[in-house]
């Protein structure tokens, strides 16, 4: 590679921040670059600390996206940020995110919290009040 060539002009390689943006994992390229510069991306097991790191087809990327850890295999590099079906053809999801579980239990155990109006009426009926 000569000094005049950049990572973008070498065939078969693409900057990791551009690829993450092309594949629609991040809304902006600067968000992808920030994650790379902060060391939040692993490229085939090695921590990436520069956004200009080269990615090739066959590489495995591991990174956090929201509350999930994404593990994707690069299938193609792409040439633009296209529509979602085009972006999904760039990678294979090796560990799809699991659906979020509800934080709250729909069943309220007895004695937990304030009684509902129905509970209050049942209590009143037991005590013989409200007749």
Tab-separated table of C-alpha atoms in Angstrom:
chain	number	residue	atom	x	y	z
A	1	UNK	CA	0.000	0.000	0.000
A	2	UNK	CA	1.457	3.346	-0.984
A	3	UNK	CA	1.168	6.523	1.016
A	4	UNK	CA	-1.393	7.970	-1.394
A	5	UNK	CA	-3.752	5.014	-0.945
A	6	UNK	CA	-6.129	5.120	1.975
A	7	UNK	CA	-8.077	2.305	3.572
A	8	UNK	CA	-11.053	3.227	1.366
A	9	UNK	CA	-9.242	2.737	-1.941
A	10	UNK	CA	-7.752	-0.690	-1.219
A	11	UNK	CA	-9.983	-3.324	-2.827
A	12	UNK	CA	-11.474	-5.818	-0.398
A	13	UNK	CA	-11.237	-3.499	2.637
A	14	UNK	CA	-13.383	-0.789	4.178
A	15	UNK	CA	-13.119	1.397	7.264
A	16	UNK	CA	-14.946	-0.226	10.173
A	17	UNK	CA	-16.907	2.925	11.031
A	18	UNK	CA	-18.138	3.212	7.429
A	19	UNK	CA	-19.133	-0.447	7.345
A	20	UNK	CA	-21.090	-0.174	10.600
A	21	UNK	CA	-22.876	2.858	9.180
A	22	UNK	CA	-23.496	1.178	5.779
A	23	UNK	CA	-24.958	-1.863	7.591
A	24	UNK	CA	-27.307	0.475	9.519
A	25	UNK	CA	-26.158	-0.462	13.009
A	26	UNK	CA	-25.698	3.235	13.797
A	27	UNK	CA	-27.682	6.277	12.707
A	28	UNK	CA	-24.601	8.366	11.926
A	29	UNK	CA	-21.051	7.553	10.947
A	30	UNK	CA	-19.769	9.712	13.802
A	31	UNK	CA	-21.607	7.495	16.339
A	32	UNK	CA	-19.947	4.433	14.799
A	33	UNK	CA	-16.548	6.155	14.861
A	34	UNK	CA	-17.021	7.140	18.515
A	35	UNK	CA	-17.758	3.549	19.520
A	36	UNK	CA	-14.666	2.360	17.631
A	37	UNK	CA	-12.415	5.033	19.151
A	38	UNK	CA	-13.693	4.204	22.650
A	39	UNK	CA	-12.691	0.559	22.201
A	40	UNK	CA	-16.264	-0.720	22.081
A	41	UNK	CA	-15.770	-2.919	19.005
A	42	UNK	CA	-13.904	-6.201	18.665
A	43	UNK	CA	-12.695	-7.269	15.242
A	44	UNK	CA	-12.176	-11.048	15.195
A	45	UNK	CA	-11.466	-10.966	18.935
A	46	UNK	CA	-9.080	-7.973	18.935
A	47	UNK	CA	-10.192	-4.660	20.435
A	48	UNK	CA	-10.456	-1.865	17.853
A	49	UNK	CA	-9.298	1.549	19.071
A	50	UNK	CA	-9.254	3.388	15.734
A	51	UNK	CA	-12.211	4.029	13.426
A	52	UNK	CA	-9.993	3.582	10.362
A	53	UNK	CA	-9.344	-0.107	11.089
A	54	UNK	CA	-9.940	-2.193	7.975
A	55	UNK	CA	-12.735	-4.734	7.818
A	56	UNK	CA	-12.879	-7.531	5.227
A	57	UNK	CA	-15.493	-10.140	4.307
A	58	UNK	CA	-15.250	-13.031	6.751
A	59	UNK	CA	-14.361	-10.877	9.787
A	60	UNK	CA	-16.464	-11.221	12.941
A	61	UNK	CA	-17.453	-8.037	14.775
A	62	UNK	CA	-18.636	-7.886	18.385
A	63	UNK	CA	-20.088	-4.659	19.773
A	64	UNK	CA	-22.773	-3.312	22.062
A	65	UNK	CA	-25.880	-1.828	20.502
A	66	UNK	CA	-28.289	-0.460	23.053
A	67	UNK	CA	-28.844	-3.129	25.691
A	68	UNK	CA	-27.711	-5.997	23.440
A	69	UNK	CA	-24.334	-7.406	22.464
A	70	UNK	CA	-24.234	-7.912	18.700
A	71	UNK	CA	-22.039	-10.545	17.053
A	72	UNK	CA	-22.048	-10.268	13.259
A	73	UNK	CA	-20.032	-11.810	10.449
A	74	UNK	CA	-19.140	-9.499	7.570
A	75	UNK	CA	-20.390	-11.005	4.292
A	76	UNK	CA	-19.880	-8.035	1.952
A	77	UNK	CA	-18.492	-4.513	2.152
A	78	UNK	CA	-21.121	-2.469	0.344
A	79	UNK	CA	-20.628	0.789	-1.493
A	80	UNK	CA	-23.327	2.991	0.032
A	81	UNK	CA	-25.808	3.312	2.871
A	82	UNK	CA	-28.797	1.838	1.103
A	83	UNK	CA	-32.200	0.601	2.205
A	84	UNK	CA	-32.544	-1.906	5.049
A	85	UNK	CA	-32.731	-5.069	2.874
A	86	UNK	CA	-29.506	-4.033	1.144
A	87	UNK	CA	-27.862	-3.369	4.515
A	88	UNK	CA	-28.969	-6.734	5.934
A	89	UNK	CA	-27.252	-8.497	3.025
A	90	UNK	CA	-23.894	-7.149	4.253
A	91	UNK	CA	-23.790	-9.312	7.383
A	92	UNK	CA	-24.911	-12.516	9.073
A	93	UNK	CA	-26.180	-12.158	12.624
A	94	UNK	CA	-24.426	-14.841	14.691
A	95	UNK	CA	-26.163	-13.994	17.985
A	96	UNK	CA	-29.519	-12.331	17.326
A	97	UNK	CA	-30.776	-10.206	20.225
A	98	UNK	CA	-33.173	-11.950	22.565
A	99	UNK	CA	-36.558	-10.300	23.031
A	100	UNK	CA	-36.711	-8.072	26.083
A	101	UNK	CA	-38.504	-9.488	29.055
A	102	UNK	CA	-40.962	-7.329	30.889
A	103	UNK	CA	-39.458	-5.691	33.917
A	104	UNK	CA	-42.675	-5.827	35.875
A	105	UNK	CA	-44.460	-9.035	36.801
A	106	UNK	CA	-48.079	-8.823	35.581
A	107	UNK	CA	-49.206	-10.709	38.716
A	108	UNK	CA	-49.022	-8.730	41.963
A	109	UNK	CA	-48.299	-11.040	44.897
A	110	UNK	CA	-50.642	-10.756	47.875
A	111	UNK	CA	-49.701	-7.988	50.290
A	112	UNK	CA	-47.484	-6.194	47.794
A	113	UNK	CA	-48.383	-2.599	47.204
A	114	UNK	CA	-51.603	-0.767	47.577
A	115	UNK	CA	-54.884	-2.715	47.207
A	116	UNK	CA	-57.016	-2.105	44.158
A	117	UNK	CA	-60.605	-0.945	44.326
A	118	UNK	CA	-61.736	-4.553	43.819
A	119	UNK	CA	-59.437	-5.720	46.648
A	120	UNK	CA	-60.811	-3.009	48.964
A	121	UNK	CA	-64.401	-4.066	48.260
A	122	UNK	CA	-63.525	-7.692	48.969
A	123	UNK	CA	-61.902	-6.691	52.282
A	124	UNK	CA	-64.949	-4.581	53.193
A	125	UNK	CA	-67.237	-7.513	52.366
A	126	UNK	CA	-65.233	-9.777	54.698
A	127	UNK	CA	-65.567	-7.295	57.526
A	128	UNK	CA	-69.274	-6.810	56.891
A	129	UNK	CA	-68.883	-3.135	56.048
A	130	UNK	CA	-70.594	-1.232	53.272
A	131	UNK	CA	-73.908	-3.076	53.431
